[in-house]
Each structure stands twice: as structure tokens, then as C-alpha cells.
Coordinates of C-alpha atoms in Angstrom, one line a residue:
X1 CA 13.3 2.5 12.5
X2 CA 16.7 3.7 13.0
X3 CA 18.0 6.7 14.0
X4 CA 19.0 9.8 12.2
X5 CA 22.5 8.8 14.1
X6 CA 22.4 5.3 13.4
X7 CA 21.2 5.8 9.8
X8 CA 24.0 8.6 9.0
X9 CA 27.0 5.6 10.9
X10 CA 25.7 2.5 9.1
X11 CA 26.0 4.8 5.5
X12 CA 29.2 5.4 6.4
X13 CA 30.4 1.9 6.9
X14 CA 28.6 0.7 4.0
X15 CA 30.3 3.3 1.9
X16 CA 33.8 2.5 3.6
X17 CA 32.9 -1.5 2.5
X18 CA 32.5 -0.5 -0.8
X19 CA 36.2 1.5 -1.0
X20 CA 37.3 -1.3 0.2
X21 CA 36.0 -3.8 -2.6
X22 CA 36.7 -1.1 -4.9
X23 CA 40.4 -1.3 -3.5
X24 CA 40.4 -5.4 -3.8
X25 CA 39.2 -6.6 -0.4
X26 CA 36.6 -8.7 -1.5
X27 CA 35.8 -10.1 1.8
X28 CA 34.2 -6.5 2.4
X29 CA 31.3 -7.4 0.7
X30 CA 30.5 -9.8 3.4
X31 CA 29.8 -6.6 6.0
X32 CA 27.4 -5.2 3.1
X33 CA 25.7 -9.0 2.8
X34 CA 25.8 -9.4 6.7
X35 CA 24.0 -6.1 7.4
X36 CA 21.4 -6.0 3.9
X37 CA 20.4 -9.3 3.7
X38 CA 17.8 -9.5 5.6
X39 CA 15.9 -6.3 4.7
X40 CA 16.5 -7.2 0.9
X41 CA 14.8 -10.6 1.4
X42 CA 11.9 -8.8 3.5
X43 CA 11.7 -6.5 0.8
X44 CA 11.5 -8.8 -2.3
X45 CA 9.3 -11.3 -0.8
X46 CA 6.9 -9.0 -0.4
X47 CA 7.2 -8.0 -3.5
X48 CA 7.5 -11.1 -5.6
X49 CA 5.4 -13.2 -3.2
X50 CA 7.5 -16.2 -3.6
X51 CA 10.3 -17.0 -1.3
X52 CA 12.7 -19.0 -3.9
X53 CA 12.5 -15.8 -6.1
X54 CA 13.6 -13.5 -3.1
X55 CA 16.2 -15.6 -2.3
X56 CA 17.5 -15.5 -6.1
X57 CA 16.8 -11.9 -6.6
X58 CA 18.8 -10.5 -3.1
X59 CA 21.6 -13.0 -4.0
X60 CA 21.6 -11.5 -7.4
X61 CA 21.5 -8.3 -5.5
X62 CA 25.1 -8.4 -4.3
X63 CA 26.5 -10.1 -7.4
X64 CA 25.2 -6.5 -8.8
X65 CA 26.9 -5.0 -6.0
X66 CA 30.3 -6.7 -6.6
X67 CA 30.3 -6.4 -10.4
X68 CA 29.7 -2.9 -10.3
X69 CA 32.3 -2.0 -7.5
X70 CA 34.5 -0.1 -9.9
X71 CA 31.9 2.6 -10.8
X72 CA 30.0 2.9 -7.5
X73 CA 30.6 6.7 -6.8
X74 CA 29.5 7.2 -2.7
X75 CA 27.1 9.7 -3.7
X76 CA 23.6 9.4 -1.8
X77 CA 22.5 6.9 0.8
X78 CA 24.0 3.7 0.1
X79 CA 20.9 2.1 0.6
X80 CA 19.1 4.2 -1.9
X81 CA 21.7 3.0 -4.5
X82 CA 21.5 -0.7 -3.3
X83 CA 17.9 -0.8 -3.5
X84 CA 17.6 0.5 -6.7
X85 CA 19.4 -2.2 -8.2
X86 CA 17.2 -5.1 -6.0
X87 CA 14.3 -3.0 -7.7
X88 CA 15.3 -3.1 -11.1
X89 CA 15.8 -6.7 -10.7
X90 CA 12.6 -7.7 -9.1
X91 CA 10.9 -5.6 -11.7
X92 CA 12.7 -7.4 -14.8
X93 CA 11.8 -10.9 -13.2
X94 CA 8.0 -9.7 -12.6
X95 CA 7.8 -9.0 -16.9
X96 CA 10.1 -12.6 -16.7
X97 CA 6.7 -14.4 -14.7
X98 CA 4.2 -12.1 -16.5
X99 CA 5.5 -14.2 -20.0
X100 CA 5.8 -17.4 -18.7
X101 CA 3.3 -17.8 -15.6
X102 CA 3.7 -21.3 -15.6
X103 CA 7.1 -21.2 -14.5
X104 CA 5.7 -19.0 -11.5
X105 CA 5.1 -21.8 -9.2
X106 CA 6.2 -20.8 -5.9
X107 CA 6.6 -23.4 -2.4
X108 CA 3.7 -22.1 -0.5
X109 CA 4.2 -23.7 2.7
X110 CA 7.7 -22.4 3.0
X111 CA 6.4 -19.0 1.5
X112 CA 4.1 -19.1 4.6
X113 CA 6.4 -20.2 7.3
X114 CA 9.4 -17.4 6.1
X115 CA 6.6 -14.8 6.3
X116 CA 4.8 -15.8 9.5
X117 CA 8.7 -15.0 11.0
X118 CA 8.9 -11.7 9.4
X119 CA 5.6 -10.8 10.9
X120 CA 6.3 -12.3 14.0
X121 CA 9.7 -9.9 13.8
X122 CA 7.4 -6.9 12.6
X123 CA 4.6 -6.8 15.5
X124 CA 5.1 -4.4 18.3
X125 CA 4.8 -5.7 21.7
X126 CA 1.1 -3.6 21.9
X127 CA 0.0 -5.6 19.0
X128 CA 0.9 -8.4 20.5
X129 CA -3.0 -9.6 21.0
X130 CA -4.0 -9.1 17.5
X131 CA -1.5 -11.8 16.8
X132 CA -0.7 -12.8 13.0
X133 CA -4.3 -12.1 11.7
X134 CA -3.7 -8.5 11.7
X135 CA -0.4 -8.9 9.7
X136 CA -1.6 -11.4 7.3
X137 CA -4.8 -8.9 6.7
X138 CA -2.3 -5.7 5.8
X139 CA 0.0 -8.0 3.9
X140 CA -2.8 -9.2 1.8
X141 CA -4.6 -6.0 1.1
X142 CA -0.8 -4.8 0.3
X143 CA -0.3 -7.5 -2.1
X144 CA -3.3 -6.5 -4.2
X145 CA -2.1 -2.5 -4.8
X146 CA -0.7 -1.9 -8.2
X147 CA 2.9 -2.3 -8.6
X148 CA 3.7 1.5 -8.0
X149 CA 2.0 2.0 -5.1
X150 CA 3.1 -1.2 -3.3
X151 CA 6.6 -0.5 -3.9
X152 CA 6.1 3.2 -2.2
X153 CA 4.4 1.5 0.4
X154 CA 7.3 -1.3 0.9
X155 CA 9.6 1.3 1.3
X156 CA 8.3 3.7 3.0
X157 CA 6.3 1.5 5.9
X158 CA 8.9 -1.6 5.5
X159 CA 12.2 0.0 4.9
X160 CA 11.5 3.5 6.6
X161 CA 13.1 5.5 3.7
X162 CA 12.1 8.9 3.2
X163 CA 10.2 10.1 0.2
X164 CA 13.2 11.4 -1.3
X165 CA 15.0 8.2 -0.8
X166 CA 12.4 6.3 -1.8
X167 CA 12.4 8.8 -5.1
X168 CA 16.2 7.9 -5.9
X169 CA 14.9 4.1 -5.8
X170 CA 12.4 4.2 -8.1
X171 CA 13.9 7.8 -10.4
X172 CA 11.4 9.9 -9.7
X173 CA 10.4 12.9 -7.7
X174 CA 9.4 13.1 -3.8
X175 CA 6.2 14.8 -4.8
X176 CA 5.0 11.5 -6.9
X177 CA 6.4 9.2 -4.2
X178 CA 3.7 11.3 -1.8
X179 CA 1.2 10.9 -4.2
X180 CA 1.8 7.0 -5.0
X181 CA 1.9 7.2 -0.8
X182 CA -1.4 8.8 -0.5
X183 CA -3.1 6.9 -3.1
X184 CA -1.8 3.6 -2.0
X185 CA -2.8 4.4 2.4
X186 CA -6.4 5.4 1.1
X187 CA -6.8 2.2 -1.2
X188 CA -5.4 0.3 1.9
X189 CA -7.8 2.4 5.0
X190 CA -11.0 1.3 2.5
X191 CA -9.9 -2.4 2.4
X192 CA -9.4 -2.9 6.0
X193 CA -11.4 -0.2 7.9
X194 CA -14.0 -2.8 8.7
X195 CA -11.3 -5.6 9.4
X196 CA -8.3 -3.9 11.2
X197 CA -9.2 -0.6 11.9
X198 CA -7.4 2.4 10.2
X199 CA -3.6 1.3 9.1
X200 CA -0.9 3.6 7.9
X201 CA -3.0 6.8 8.6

């Protein structure tokens, strides 16, 4: 997790990027891509569950981003702002499956090899010898929450936005983002206590 310091400088750049693109330099949305990229695709695989999708959705993502240079406004974290629209995006193609599930197909072996390398990137070095089991465990029993709580949980453990952040995202208030938190870590402690231990205490 970053920083407060390193939080409050990459805000600033990504803010700066975004005058820029307002201004006409369209390249600057390649700093915003270089930097986001990444966390959006960790994001929105775990939330769609299918690689192809994440990959359309974060691309999707920054078309958003460019389209909608003239009215972005550097008010609140950047990331807050870009997140939202990954959200509203991955939420619109979840009602998109939920009508037509048979056009929900998803590549499972490359599903599975893209997320054994965000696990792999995710494991501390003294979790080393639980290996993948543990990860795949936590990222099943994640998989299953309700759509609400997941997302909190996404954010918060995934992302490491604050409640209030993760309040801007979704348009609500930090008090239901710590109740959507504390619902989703006891739904998740009774699911794995036996397997894992406690998680997210």
C-alpha cells in the first residue's frame, strides 16, 4: 500500500495528465494508462471473473477517461473519480451477462494463468509457504459475496482506498462502506476459519 506521500504525488500527476489532455496533449493519457492499468485489470477481473471482459472493460475505462476530458473537474482523488467510471462500467456489463448468460463464456485457462500472476504478485514473502492455495481459497470465498460487499472488499483489501474513497466510488456514505466492510469480513472469517485461518480481521 502506498504512502500517504506517495499517494498525495501520484494524485498530483494524474491530475496534471488530465490538464494536459484537457489542454490537447493527447499523449498524456498514456502516463494515466501506464500507471492504472494494471490495478484496473486486477480490479475488474476480480470482479467480472473473466479475463476478456477485464481487458474490454479497463480499455473502455480510459476511452471514458479521454471522452470526458473536457469536464473532468480535479476535485477528489483522481482515482476515486477513475474508478467510479471502471465501476459503472463493470456494473452495466454484469446486467449485460445477467440477460444473455450464454454469451458469458469466458477462456478459463487464460482466466487461471492471468490470476495465478496476480496472486503470485499479491503474496507477501511470509506467506510464501502457503503458496497459491491460500489465494485461490480467499479469492473464491470473495467471489461468492453479493455484489455490494465484494466491491467494498475489492477496494478496500485490493486497492487500499479508504472508506470515504471507496464511498465516492460507489456514491454512498463511509458509514455504509463500513457496514458493507463488516458484513462482507464476517461472511468471509465463517467461510474460511476452518480452511485459512482468520483473513481480513
Amino acid at each position: 500500500m502506498k504512502s500517504d506521500k506517495e499517494g498525495s504525488e501520484r494524485d498530483a500527476a494524474d491530475k496534471a495528465a488530465m490538464t494536459q489532455l484537457r489542454e490537447g496533449n493527447d499523449l498524456a493519457l498514456n502516463a494515466i494508462m501506464e500507471h492504472w492499468e494494471q490495478p484496473l485489470l486486477s480490479f475488474l477481473y476480480r470482479y467480472t471473473t473473466n479475463w476478456s471482459v477485464a481487458v474490454d472493460l479497463a480499455q473502455e475505462t480510459f476511452v471514458k477517461v479521454f471522452q470526458s476530458r473536457m469536464r473532468y473537474r480535479p476535485k477528489g482523488q483522481f482515482s476515486t473519480w477513475l474508478f467510479s467510471i471502471a465501476m459503472n462500467l463493470a456494473r452495466n456489463e454484469a446486467r449485460w451477462r445477467k440477460r444473455n448468460p450464454q454469451s458469458a463464456m469466458s477462456g478459463a485457462a487464460e482466466d487461471e494463468r492471468q490470476l495465478a500472476a496476480l496472486d503470485s504478485a499479491e503474496i507477501r514473502p511470509d506467506d510464501a509457504a502457503a503458496g497459491n492455495d491460500r489465494a485461490r481459497m480467499v479469492r473464491e470465498a470473495i467471489r461468492e459475496l453479493p455484489g455490494d460487499l465484494r466491491t467494498v472488499v475489492l477496494l478496500s483489501e485490493y486497492e487500499g482506498m479508504t472508506q470515504r474513497e471507496i464511498g465516492d466510488v460507489l456514491g454512498c456514505t463511509p458509514k455504509a462502506v463500513e457496514t458493507r466492510l463488516y458484513r462482507a469480513r464476517k461472511l468471509l472469517r465463517d467461510k474460511l476459519k476452518d480452511a485459512v485461518g482468520d483473513v481480513m480481521a
